[in-house]
Amino acid sequence: MEFSDLYKQSNSALAQFSPDGRFIAVAVEHRLIVRDSENPKRIHAVFSTPYTAPFVQQVEWSRDSRFVFTASFAQSRVDVWAPDDVEWRCAITDEVARVERAVWSPDSLHVLTFSELDLRLSVWSLIDGDERKYVQFPKMQAGVSFHPDGEFAAVAQRRDLRDYIGVYSTQDWRLVRELALDTADVQGMRWSPDGLHIVAWDTSASFVVQVLNVGGAVKRSVQPADAGLGVRTCVWSPSGQFVVLGGYDGRLHVLSSLTWRAVATLEPKPHISIPTDVFCETELPRALSASRIHTRFDLATIPCMLKTGGKSHKTCVEFSADGSLLCAVNESMPCTVWVWQVRTMRVSAIIQTLHPVRVCVWSPVENVLVFATGAASVYLWRENRGCHLFEIPAASVAVGGVVWNPNGDGMAVLSKGLFAMAYITDQTEPE
């Protein structure tokens, strides 16, 4: 793995690659800097926003990579920029209610903003500045979920003390269908990859999940008797064959989209007795003059006991690019990454680090898992090739975030106030 020089950034959560992979946009206080992803030394554009502290609070690219917006919710303002036309600019302000969230529409020609108190969802056109449409009483917590082909938007709404999902056409934003939910306070929803079903889940106090088809019929209501608290994560497999529901108890309920019944319940436990690869990070002896701590991964002897507890930084449940693998990190064992084979629902690998995992993400194009723990290293796991770590040349860097380039060629490695590009090379193997 090769690393670029370090560059400034103000908020690790705002670093975003363009969908075509050409650029990476980062915020530096009130400025948005767009760099070339292959050669980050080359600055493509710099945009100066009118925001005061806390400056830029959201950055998001349009799907066609032509535009990127910045948002300051403290100032109730969204600005749209065109990296290939630095003279063009669009400013969005809501004179009635403060803007609290923004999102692109799939056509890249409209920006959606949620107002405070869930009063309305506003649809702003980049073509006609006077055109604006509204969706009344949206639930910002549940947000909006777009159909895979972008033709429809599902918006969670509440009216007359009941939750609904409004399905809107993204062409003219008219209501196409309204789906009634049997939930107390819907917290989220996900459209299936095939666009035929919507999964919605209830408040965190109860594990209640509803699966509806686009006609409004409830295909299945899921409420495990021993589930405890509610749904924390909901993830579809890329093929749409499975949907994983993660609870606050750390268990993962895997549902089949054919029967809408649980085909497996994955429950990470600290005692490992079955044969599997368990990679444990160990600290190497430190020389008196060494400026950094060096570590490596060793295979543990089975049976073994994993360490529990510690401050949790990240809860993660994610399918690999081809859907054959599933990884998870939960709060009870924040130093452990679990990887399961989806076909057999068996553990493929367990990775235990010295410090709690802060970020864990799959490559968008292959089964390569990258994670970080706040050390000056990037960790990489590949099936049948084991787990390795790559040290960043700057020992003072504490990696707290990783963002993959959509083309899978590299990633942005993020630390407090700094970032570097990292590139995976076939010629480079860790020692």
mmCIF file of N, CA, C and O in Angstrom, residues 76-167:
data_model
loop_
_atom_site.group_PDB
_atom_site.id
_atom_site.type_symbol
_atom_site.label_atom_id
_atom_site.label_comp_id
_atom_site.label_asym_id
_atom_site.label_seq_id
_atom_site.Cartn_x
_atom_site.Cartn_y
_atom_site.Cartn_z
ATOM 1 N N SER A 76 -28.894 27.808 8.037
ATOM 2 C CA SER A 76 -30.036 27.407 7.217
ATOM 3 C C SER A 76 -29.791 27.670 5.735
ATOM 4 O O SER A 76 -30.606 28.265 5.032
ATOM 5 N N ARG A 77 -28.645 27.168 5.250
ATOM 6 C CA ARG A 77 -28.266 27.483 3.885
ATOM 7 C C ARG A 77 -27.555 26.300 3.245
ATOM 8 O O ARG A 77 -26.759 25.606 3.868
ATOM 9 N N VAL A 78 -27.866 26.102 1.940
ATOM 10 C CA VAL A 78 -27.205 25.084 1.127
ATOM 11 C C VAL A 78 -26.691 25.769 -0.135
ATOM 12 O O VAL A 78 -27.430 26.536 -0.774
ATOM 13 N N ASP A 79 -25.441 25.512 -0.485
ATOM 14 C CA ASP A 79 -24.845 26.069 -1.696
ATOM 15 C C ASP A 79 -24.416 24.942 -2.615
ATOM 16 O O ASP A 79 -23.784 23.975 -2.172
ATOM 17 N N VAL A 80 -24.760 25.065 -3.901
ATOM 18 C CA VAL A 80 -24.420 24.060 -4.900
ATOM 19 C C VAL A 80 -23.322 24.614 -5.793
ATOM 20 O O VAL A 80 -23.413 25.759 -6.273
ATOM 21 N N TRP A 81 -22.280 23.800 -6.032
ATOM 22 C CA TRP A 81 -21.123 24.220 -6.813
ATOM 23 C C TRP A 81 -20.909 23.261 -7.980
ATOM 24 O O TRP A 81 -21.284 22.100 -7.908
ATOM 25 N N ALA A 82 -20.281 23.760 -9.038
ATOM 26 C CA ALA A 82 -19.948 22.957 -10.209
ATOM 27 C C ALA A 82 -18.436 22.954 -10.384
ATOM 28 O O ALA A 82 -17.870 23.958 -10.846
ATOM 29 N N PRO A 83 -17.738 21.890 -10.020
ATOM 30 C CA PRO A 83 -16.273 21.879 -10.099
ATOM 31 C C PRO A 83 -15.714 22.147 -11.494
ATOM 32 O O PRO A 83 -14.605 22.667 -11.622
ATOM 33 N N ASP A 84 -16.462 21.812 -12.535
ATOM 34 C CA ASP A 84 -15.976 22.057 -13.897
ATOM 35 C C ASP A 84 -16.391 23.424 -14.431
ATOM 36 O O ASP A 84 -16.086 23.764 -15.572
ATOM 37 N N ASP A 85 -17.125 24.199 -13.624
ATOM 38 C CA ASP A 85 -17.535 25.544 -14.009
ATOM 39 C C ASP A 85 -17.569 26.397 -12.744
ATOM 40 O O ASP A 85 -18.622 26.577 -12.122
ATOM 41 N N VAL A 86 -16.425 26.898 -12.360
ATOM 42 C CA VAL A 86 -16.290 27.569 -11.066
ATOM 43 C C VAL A 86 -17.081 28.873 -10.992
ATOM 44 O O VAL A 86 -17.282 29.413 -9.899
ATOM 45 N N GLU A 87 -17.532 29.385 -12.124
ATOM 46 C CA GLU A 87 -18.323 30.616 -12.118
ATOM 47 C C GLU A 87 -19.786 30.355 -11.774
ATOM 48 O O GLU A 87 -20.514 31.270 -11.385
ATOM 49 N N TRP A 88 -20.212 29.095 -11.934
ATOM 50 C CA TRP A 88 -21.628 28.761 -11.674
ATOM 51 C C TRP A 88 -21.826 28.494 -10.186
ATOM 52 O O TRP A 88 -20.981 27.903 -9.521
ATOM 53 N N ARG A 89 -22.976 28.908 -9.658
ATOM 54 C CA ARG A 89 -23.269 28.711 -8.244
ATOM 55 C C ARG A 89 -24.769 28.829 -8.004
ATOM 56 O O ARG A 89 -25.455 29.600 -8.674
ATOM 57 N N CYS A 90 -25.267 28.069 -7.056
ATOM 58 C CA CYS A 90 -26.678 28.134 -6.676
ATOM 59 C C CYS A 90 -26.766 28.142 -5.159
ATOM 60 O O CYS A 90 -26.146 27.319 -4.483
ATOM 61 N N ALA A 91 -27.511 29.101 -4.614
ATOM 62 C CA ALA A 91 -27.699 29.206 -3.166
ATOM 63 C C ALA A 91 -29.144 28.882 -2.817
ATOM 64 O O ALA A 91 -30.075 29.358 -3.474
ATOM 65 N N ILE A 92 -29.332 28.054 -1.788
ATOM 66 C CA ILE A 92 -30.661 27.643 -1.342
ATOM 67 C C ILE A 92 -30.839 28.082 0.105
ATOM 68 O O ILE A 92 -30.053 27.710 0.978
ATOM 69 N N THR A 93 -31.866 28.873 0.338
ATOM 70 C CA THR A 93 -32.217 29.285 1.702
ATOM 71 C C THR A 93 -33.717 29.147 1.874
ATOM 72 O O THR A 93 -34.490 29.462 0.964
ATOM 73 N N ASP A 94 -34.131 28.658 3.027
ATOM 74 C CA ASP A 94 -35.552 28.519 3.332
ATOM 75 C C ASP A 94 -35.950 29.647 4.271
ATOM 76 O O ASP A 94 -35.464 29.729 5.403
ATOM 77 N N GLU A 95 -36.836 30.510 3.778
ATOM 78 C CA GLU A 95 -37.209 31.686 4.547
ATOM 79 C C GLU A 95 -38.257 31.391 5.624
ATOM 80 O O GLU A 95 -38.543 32.235 6.471
ATOM 81 N N VAL A 96 -38.825 30.178 5.601
ATOM 82 C CA VAL A 96 -39.912 29.856 6.541
ATOM 83 C C VAL A 96 -39.400 29.060 7.737
ATOM 84 O O VAL A 96 -39.701 29.374 8.887
ATOM 85 N N ALA A 97 -38.631 27.995 7.469
ATOM 86 C CA ALA A 97 -38.167 27.113 8.545
ATOM 87 C C ALA A 97 -36.700 26.766 8.325
ATOM 88 O O ALA A 97 -36.234 26.670 7.194
ATOM 89 N N ARG A 98 -35.984 26.584 9.411
ATOM 90 C CA ARG A 98 -34.546 26.305 9.325
ATOM 91 C C ARG A 98 -34.289 24.945 8.693
ATOM 92 O O ARG A 98 -34.935 23.950 9.019
ATOM 93 N N VAL A 99 -33.328 24.900 7.788
ATOM 94 C CA VAL A 99 -32.950 23.653 7.120
ATOM 95 C C VAL A 99 -32.089 22.824 8.070
ATOM 96 O O VAL A 99 -31.152 23.337 8.687
ATOM 97 N N GLU A 100 -32.410 21.518 8.182
ATOM 98 C CA GLU A 100 -31.675 20.656 9.099
ATOM 99 C C GLU A 100 -31.013 19.471 8.404
ATOM 100 O O GLU A 100 -30.229 18.761 9.017
ATOM 101 N N ARG A 101 -31.331 19.259 7.128
ATOM 102 C CA ARG A 101 -30.709 18.163 6.385
ATOM 103 C C ARG A 101 -30.950 18.390 4.907
ATOM 104 O O ARG A 101 -31.952 18.985 4.514
ATOM 105 N N ALA A 102 -30.009 17.914 4.083
ATOM 106 C CA ALA A 102 -30.161 18.045 2.633
ATOM 107 C C ALA A 102 -29.727 16.751 1.961
ATOM 108 O O ALA A 102 -28.898 15.999 2.494
ATOM 109 N N VAL A 103 -30.294 16.479 0.786
ATOM 110 C CA VAL A 103 -29.958 15.273 0.030
ATOM 111 C C VAL A 103 -30.215 15.526 -1.449
ATOM 112 O O VAL A 103 -31.103 16.307 -1.808
ATOM 113 N N TRP A 104 -29.427 14.901 -2.311
ATOM 114 C CA TRP A 104 -29.629 15.015 -3.754
ATOM 115 C C TRP A 104 -30.745 14.092 -4.216
ATOM 116 O O TRP A 104 -30.930 13.003 -3.674
ATOM 117 N N SER A 105 -31.467 14.508 -5.240
ATOM 118 C CA SER A 105 -32.380 13.605 -5.932
ATOM 119 C C SER A 105 -31.567 12.796 -6.936
ATOM 120 O O SER A 105 -30.478 13.211 -7.344
ATOM 121 N N PRO A 106 -32.054 11.627 -7.360
ATOM 122 C CA PRO A 106 -31.281 10.788 -8.286
ATOM 123 C C PRO A 106 -30.979 11.446 -9.627
ATOM 124 O O PRO A 106 -29.993 11.085 -10.274
ATOM 125 N N ASP A 107 -31.809 12.403 -10.075
ATOM 126 C CA ASP A 107 -31.572 13.020 -11.389
ATOM 127 C C ASP A 107 -30.479 14.082 -11.356
ATOM 128 O O ASP A 107 -30.129 14.653 -12.405
ATOM 129 N N SER A 108 -29.944 14.372 -10.174
ATOM 130 C CA SER A 108 -28.868 15.359 -9.993
ATOM 131 C C SER A 108 -29.287 16.779 -10.359
ATOM 132 O O SER A 108 -28.435 17.656 -10.495
ATOM 133 N N LEU A 109 -30.581 17.018 -10.506
ATOM 134 C CA LEU A 109 -31.073 18.343 -10.871
ATOM 135 C C LEU A 109 -31.950 18.958 -9.786
ATOM 136 O O LEU A 109 -32.446 20.071 -9.951
ATOM 137 N N HIS A 110 -32.156 18.218 -8.694
ATOM 138 C CA HIS A 110 -32.957 18.726 -7.584
ATOM 139 C C HIS A 110 -32.251 18.434 -6.266
ATOM 140 O O HIS A 110 -31.579 17.404 -6.118
ATOM 141 N N VAL A 111 -32.412 19.356 -5.324
ATOM 142 C CA VAL A 111 -31.901 19.180 -3.972
ATOM 143 C C VAL A 111 -33.090 19.159 -3.026
ATOM 144 O O VAL A 111 -33.989 20.008 -3.116
ATOM 145 N N LEU A 112 -33.107 18.181 -2.125
ATOM 146 C CA LEU A 112 -34.178 18.049 -1.144
ATOM 147 C C LEU A 112 -33.670 18.537 0.205
ATOM 148 O O LEU A 112 -32.567 18.171 0.630
ATOM 149 N N THR A 113 -34.462 19.360 0.883
ATOM 150 C CA THR A 113 -34.089 19.840 2.214
ATOM 151 C C THR A 113 -35.211 19.543 3.207
ATOM 152 O O THR A 113 -36.392 19.727 2.898
ATOM 153 N N PHE A 114 -34.808 19.070 4.395
ATOM 154 C CA PHE A 114 -35.754 18.841 5.487
ATOM 155 C C PHE A 114 -35.723 20.060 6.394
ATOM 156 O O PHE A 114 -34.651 20.544 6.766
ATOM 157 N N SER A 115 -36.898 20.544 6.784
ATOM 158 C CA SER A 115 -36.974 21.697 7.669
ATOM 159 C C SER A 115 -37.110 21.246 9.120
ATOM 160 O O SER A 115 -37.430 20.086 9.400
ATOM 161 N N GLU A 116 -36.873 22.177 10.025
ATOM 162 C CA GLU A 116 -36.957 21.862 11.446
ATOM 163 C C GLU A 116 -38.385 21.464 11.831
ATOM 164 O O GLU A 116 -39.360 21.816 11.171
ATOM 165 N N LEU A 117 -38.460 20.676 12.892
ATOM 166 C CA LEU A 117 -39.735 20.221 13.459
ATOM 167 C C LEU A 117 -40.525 19.346 12.486
ATOM 168 O O LEU A 117 -41.739 19.165 12.647
ATOM 169 N N ASP A 118 -39.840 18.801 11.467
ATOM 170 C CA ASP A 118 -40.491 17.925 10.486
ATOM 171 C C ASP A 118 -41.690 18.604 9.816
ATOM 172 O O ASP A 118 -42.718 17.961 9.547
ATOM 173 N N LEU A 119 -41.561 19.902 9.558
ATOM 174 C CA LEU A 119 -42.677 20.626 8.960
ATOM 175 C C LEU A 119 -42.876 20.271 7.489
ATOM 176 O O LEU A 119 -44.001 20.051 7.038
ATOM 177 N N ARG A 120 -41.759 20.202 6.730
ATOM 178 C CA ARG A 120 -41.924 19.905 5.310
ATOM 179 C C ARG A 120 -40.592 19.489 4.694
ATOM 180 O O ARG A 120 -39.518 19.767 5.225
ATOM 181 N N LEU A 121 -40.717 18.810 3.578
ATOM 182 C CA LEU A 121 -39.581 18.467 2.734
ATOM 183 C C LEU A 121 -39.701 19.316 1.481
ATOM 184 O O LEU A 121 -40.704 19.252 0.771
ATOM 185 N N SER A 122 -38.691 20.144 1.210
ATOM 186 C CA SER A 122 -38.719 21.043 0.058
ATOM 187 C C SER A 122 -37.865 20.470 -1.060
ATOM 188 O O SER A 122 -36.764 19.973 -0.819
ATOM 189 N N VAL A 123 -38.374 20.551 -2.275
ATOM 190 C CA VAL A 123 -37.662 20.071 -3.457
ATOM 191 C C VAL A 123 -37.295 21.284 -4.305
ATOM 192 O O VAL A 123 -38.167 21.984 -4.827
ATOM 193 N N TRP A 124 -35.993 21.548 -4.442
ATOM 194 C CA TRP A 124 -35.489 22.725 -5.138
ATOM 195 C C TRP A 124 -34.913 22.313 -6.488
ATOM 196 O O TRP A 124 -34.132 21.372 -6.579
ATOM 197 N N SER A 125 -35.265 23.053 -7.529
ATOM 198 C CA SER A 125 -34.790 22.753 -8.875
ATOM 199 C C SER A 125 -33.570 23.597 -9.212
ATOM 200 O O SER A 125 -33.535 24.797 -8.938
ATOM 201 N N LEU A 126 -32.558 22.953 -9.823
ATOM 202 C CA LEU A 126 -31.391 23.696 -10.296
ATOM 203 C C LEU A 126 -31.624 24.289 -11.679
ATOM 204 O O LEU A 126 -30.862 25.140 -12.125
ATOM 205 N N ILE A 127 -32.672 23.845 -12.356
ATOM 206 C CA ILE A 127 -32.990 24.339 -13.702
ATOM 207 C C ILE A 127 -33.810 25.609 -13.623
ATOM 208 O O ILE A 127 -33.516 26.616 -14.268
ATOM 209 N N ASP A 128 -34.857 25.569 -12.818
ATOM 210 C CA ASP A 128 -35.745 26.715 -12.648
ATOM 211 C C ASP A 128 -35.695 27.143 -11.192
ATOM 212 O O ASP A 128 -36.231 26.466 -10.309
ATOM 213 N N GLY A 129 -35.037 28.245 -10.911
ATOM 214 C CA GLY A 129 -34.860 28.695 -9.544
ATOM 215 C C GLY A 129 -36.155 29.043 -8.836
ATOM 216 O O GLY A 129 -36.205 29.055 -7.603
ATOM 217 N N ASP A 130 -37.218 29.317 -9.595
ATOM 218 C CA ASP A 130 -38.500 29.667 -8.978
ATOM 219 C C ASP A 130 -39.356 28.451 -8.686
ATOM 220 O O ASP A 130 -40.383 28.554 -8.017
ATOM 221 N N GLU A 131 -38.951 27.292 -9.213
ATOM 222 C CA GLU A 131 -39.753 26.084 -9.014
ATOM 223 C C GLU A 131 -39.413 25.445 -7.676
ATOM 224 O O GLU A 131 -38.249 25.217 -7.355
ATOM 225 N N ARG A 132 -40.443 25.157 -6.908
ATOM 226 C CA ARG A 132 -40.250 24.491 -5.630
ATOM 227 C C ARG A 132 -41.487 23.672 -5.301
ATOM 228 O O ARG A 132 -42.613 24.137 -5.470
ATOM 229 N N LYS A 133 -41.265 22.447 -4.867
ATOM 230 C CA LYS A 133 -42.378 21.576 -4.480
ATOM 231 C C LYS A 133 -42.173 21.148 -3.037
ATOM 232 O O LYS A 133 -41.060 21.172 -2.509
ATOM 233 N N TYR A 134 -43.278 20.727 -2.397
ATOM 234 C CA TYR A 134 -43.232 20.409 -0.984
ATOM 235 C C TYR A 134 -43.870 19.056 -0.705
ATOM 236 O O TYR A 134 -44.819 18.636 -1.378
ATOM 237 N N VAL A 135 -43.332 18.395 0.316
ATOM 238 C CA VAL A 135 -43.946 17.206 0.900
ATOM 239 C C VAL A 135 -44.181 17.535 2.366
ATOM 240 O O VAL A 135 -43.237 17.867 3.092
ATOM 241 N N GLN A 136 -45.424 17.464 2.787
ATOM 242 C CA GLN A 136 -45.782 17.884 4.132
ATOM 243 C C GLN A 136 -45.513 16.787 5.169
ATOM 244 O O GLN A 136 -45.675 15.601 4.894
ATOM 245 N N PHE A 137 -45.096 17.215 6.347
ATOM 246 C CA PHE A 137 -44.918 16.379 7.545
ATOM 247 C C PHE A 137 -44.024 15.154 7.319
ATOM 248 O O PHE A 137 -44.388 14.032 7.641
ATOM 249 N N PRO A 138 -42.827 15.377 6.754
ATOM 250 C CA PRO A 138 -41.896 14.238 6.621
ATOM 251 C C PRO A 138 -41.241 13.938 7.973
ATOM 252 O O PRO A 138 -41.201 14.797 8.858
ATOM 253 N N LYS A 139 -40.727 12.735 8.126
ATOM 254 C CA LYS A 139 -39.991 12.376 9.333
ATOM 255 C C LYS A 139 -38.505 12.332 8.979
ATOM 256 O O LYS A 139 -38.042 11.407 8.317
ATOM 257 N N MET A 140 -37.796 13.362 9.396
ATOM 258 C CA MET A 140 -36.389 13.464 9.022
ATOM 259 C C MET A 140 -35.583 12.301 9.576
ATOM 260 O O MET A 140 -34.624 11.842 8.951
ATOM 261 N N GLN A 141 -35.946 11.795 10.750
ATOM 262 C CA GLN A 141 -35.221 10.682 11.345
ATOM 263 C C GLN A 141 -35.232 9.471 10.413
ATOM 264 O O GLN A 141 -34.221 8.794 10.227
ATOM 265 N N ALA A 142 -36.384 9.193 9.806
ATOM 266 C CA ALA A 142 -36.499 8.058 8.883
ATOM 267 C C ALA A 142 -35.974 8.418 7.500
ATOM 268 O O ALA A 142 -35.559 7.544 6.737
ATOM 269 N N GLY A 143 -36.022 9.703 7.169
ATOM 270 C CA GLY A 143 -35.419 10.182 5.930
ATOM 271 C C GLY A 143 -36.199 9.817 4.682
ATOM 272 O O GLY A 143 -37.420 9.642 4.695
ATOM 273 N N VAL A 144 -35.457 9.686 3.593
ATOM 274 C CA VAL A 144 -36.036 9.375 2.294
ATOM 275 C C VAL A 144 -35.212 8.251 1.678
ATOM 276 O O VAL A 144 -33.992 8.211 1.829
ATOM 277 N N SER A 145 -35.879 7.308 1.015
ATOM 278 C CA SER A 145 -35.196 6.196 0.367
ATOM 279 C C SER A 145 -35.624 6.168 -1.095
ATOM 280 O O SER A 145 -36.825 6.202 -1.396
ATOM 281 N N PHE A 146 -34.647 6.120 -2.002
ATOM 282 C CA PHE A 146 -34.941 6.174 -3.428
ATOM 283 C C PHE A 146 -34.995 4.778 -4.035
ATOM 284 O O PHE A 146 -34.219 3.887 -3.652
ATOM 285 N N HIS A 147 -35.925 4.611 -4.979
ATOM 286 C CA HIS A 147 -36.016 3.377 -5.757
ATOM 287 C C HIS A 147 -34.695 3.163 -6.480
ATOM 288 O O HIS A 147 -34.029 4.132 -6.878
ATOM 289 N N PRO A 148 -34.255 1.917 -6.674
ATOM 290 C CA PRO A 148 -32.951 1.678 -7.320
ATOM 291 C C PRO A 148 -32.770 2.361 -8.666
ATOM 292 O O PRO A 148 -31.659 2.768 -9.013
ATOM 293 N N ASP A 149 -33.843 2.499 -9.458
ATOM 294 C CA ASP A 149 -33.693 3.177 -10.755
ATOM 295 C C ASP A 149 -33.932 4.680 -10.664
ATOM 296 O O ASP A 149 -33.856 5.392 -11.670
ATOM 297 N N GLY A 150 -34.208 5.171 -9.454
ATOM 298 C CA GLY A 150 -34.345 6.602 -9.232
ATOM 299 C C GLY A 150 -35.680 7.206 -9.621
ATOM 300 O O GLY A 150 -35.866 8.419 -9.497
ATOM 301 N N GLU A 151 -36.633 6.398 -10.060
ATOM 302 C CA GLU A 151 -37.917 6.941 -10.520
ATOM 303 C C GLU A 151 -38.843 7.336 -9.376
ATOM 304 O O GLU A 151 -39.721 8.178 -9.555
ATOM 305 N N PHE A 152 -38.650 6.725 -8.203
ATOM 306 C CA PHE A 152 -39.560 6.988 -7.089
ATOM 307 C C PHE A 152 -38.763 7.253 -5.810
ATOM 308 O O PHE A 152 -37.625 6.809 -5.660
ATOM 309 N N ALA A 153 -39.415 8.001 -4.921
ATOM 310 C CA ALA A 153 -38.839 8.296 -3.611
ATOM 311 C C ALA A 153 -39.839 7.887 -2.540
ATOM 312 O O ALA A 153 -41.026 8.225 -2.632
ATOM 313 N N ALA A 154 -39.368 7.151 -1.540
ATOM 314 C CA ALA A 154 -40.216 6.784 -0.406
ATOM 315 C C ALA A 154 -39.899 7.744 0.740
ATOM 316 O O ALA A 154 -38.746 7.856 1.163
ATOM 317 N N VAL A 155 -40.919 8.433 1.223
ATOM 318 C CA VAL A 155 -40.747 9.431 2.285
ATOM 319 C C VAL A 155 -41.600 9.021 3.476
ATOM 320 O O VAL A 155 -42.816 8.820 3.335
ATOM 321 N N ALA A 156 -40.985 8.879 4.634
ATOM 322 C CA ALA A 156 -41.736 8.582 5.851
ATOM 323 C C ALA A 156 -42.454 9.843 6.309
ATOM 324 O O ALA A 156 -41.868 10.926 6.356
ATOM 325 N N GLN A 157 -43.728 9.695 6.634
ATOM 326 C CA GLN A 157 -44.541 10.834 7.066
ATOM 327 C C GLN A 157 -45.407 10.438 8.254
ATOM 328 O O GLN A 157 -45.659 9.243 8.487
ATOM 329 N N ARG A 158 -45.854 11.429 8.995
ATOM 330 C CA ARG A 158 -46.763 11.175 10.115
ATOM 331 C C ARG A 158 -47.939 12.137 10.033
ATOM 332 O O ARG A 158 -47.750 13.346 9.924
ATOM 333 N N ARG A 159 -49.125 11.576 10.087
ATOM 334 C CA ARG A 159 -50.344 12.372 9.972
ATOM 335 C C ARG A 159 -51.441 11.705 10.792
ATOM 336 O O ARG A 159 -51.608 10.485 10.754
ATOM 337 N N ASP A 160 -52.165 12.514 11.547
ATOM 338 C CA ASP A 160 -53.267 12.006 12.369
ATOM 339 C C ASP A 160 -52.813 10.876 13.289
ATOM 340 O O ASP A 160 -53.474 9.827 13.408
ATOM 341 N N LEU A 161 -51.642 11.076 13.912
ATOM 342 C CA LEU A 161 -51.089 10.147 14.888
ATOM 343 C C LEU A 161 -50.782 8.773 14.293
ATOM 344 O O LEU A 161 -50.767 7.759 15.013
ATOM 345 N N ARG A 162 -50.487 8.721 12.999
ATOM 346 C CA ARG A 162 -50.149 7.446 12.359
ATOM 347 C C ARG A 162 -49.015 7.650 11.369
ATOM 348 O O ARG A 162 -48.920 8.701 10.725
ATOM 349 N N ASP A 163 -48.160 6.622 11.251
ATOM 350 C CA ASP A 163 -47.049 6.672 10.309
ATOM 351 C C ASP A 163 -47.470 6.165 8.934
ATOM 352 O O ASP A 163 -48.253 5.211 8.814
ATOM 353 N N TYR A 164 -46.928 6.823 7.908
ATOM 354 C CA TYR A 164 -47.167 6.424 6.518
ATOM 355 C C TYR A 164 -45.857 6.483 5.753
ATOM 356 O O TYR A 164 -44.904 7.157 6.163
ATOM 357 N N ILE A 165 -45.825 5.784 4.633
ATOM 358 C CA ILE A 165 -44.756 5.957 3.650
ATOM 359 C C ILE A 165 -45.407 6.482 2.379
ATOM 360 O O ILE A 165 -46.263 5.818 1.789
ATOM 361 N N GLY A 166 -45.032 7.685 1.998
ATOM 362 C CA GLY A 166 -45.525 8.250 0.756
ATOM 363 C C GLY A 166 -44.562 7.935 -0.371
ATOM 364 O O GLY A 166 -43.368 8.222 -0.257
ATOM 365 N N VAL A 167 -45.048 7.338 -1.446
ATOM 366 C CA VAL A 167 -44.215 7.033 -2.609
ATOM 367 C C VAL A 167 -44.465 8.118 -3.650
ATOM 368 O O VAL A 167 -45.597 8.280 -4.135
#
